[in-house]
């Protein structure tokens, strides 16, 4: 063993042609799916948490949803994707897995989508437009049970979270400003215990406190 990447690769579950094909598709068409370190860590956290129902915002081609469903045999996943092409791809890939009957993909903008009011989730995974995280969080956190956990991907944005705004490219500035504000807001949130993992592109973990 000569590198961290090699160790990660060796520790993954057995080879999966479908997983390989999705990773290749993501490389070929520049779809920003989680990297190996990020997805394996998220799967580990979820195996410890054992959620029965998980809501994902931002399915892309269904890679993380499928990885999670295959890692947790009891979980049911609801996932939302607004992009036409990616939604179609997600459905087509998921259809090919045995886990397909535990994943529901909705084709919608998550900021406009309406869940039925009695739906509840043990886990929420936010991985969509990075400038909108606070809006996703505020809209969907009421559906998370007390004790439930909200995971957010790409918190570091390849280091841009820690870069002064004036050094960020102009067209990305609003997004990064929003992300910085979201981090401050989340840390100050009184109903959640919050921590950050320096894995993948940065993962935030916020656990909803039980009501006293
Ligand atoms: N979770 C996926 C990657 C998601 S990439 C994985 O790791 O495999 C982010 C996705 O969020 C993109 O496909 C983008 O189209 C989608 N997205 C961004 N904003 C959205 C919104 N408001 N509603 C629904 N999907 C959104
Ligand atoms: Mg991501």
mmCIF file of C-alpha atoms and ligand atoms in Angstrom, residues 32 34 127 130 153-154, ligand 2:
data_model
loop_
_atom_site.group_PDB
_atom_site.id
_atom_site.type_symbol
_atom_site.label_atom_id
_atom_site.label_comp_id
_atom_site.label_asym_id
_atom_site.label_seq_id
_atom_site.Cartn_x
_atom_site.Cartn_y
_atom_site.Cartn_z
ATOM 1 C CA UNK A 32 -20.004 16.605 -9.582
ATOM 2 C CA UNK A 34 -19.089 12.760 -4.262
ATOM 3 C CA UNK A 127 -25.971 18.404 -1.966
ATOM 4 C CA UNK A 130 -24.202 25.669 -2.924
ATOM 5 C CA UNK A 153 -21.739 18.187 1.207
ATOM 6 C CA UNK A 154 -19.182 20.557 -0.369
HETATM 7 MG MG1 LIG B 2 -21.471 17.193 -3.507
#
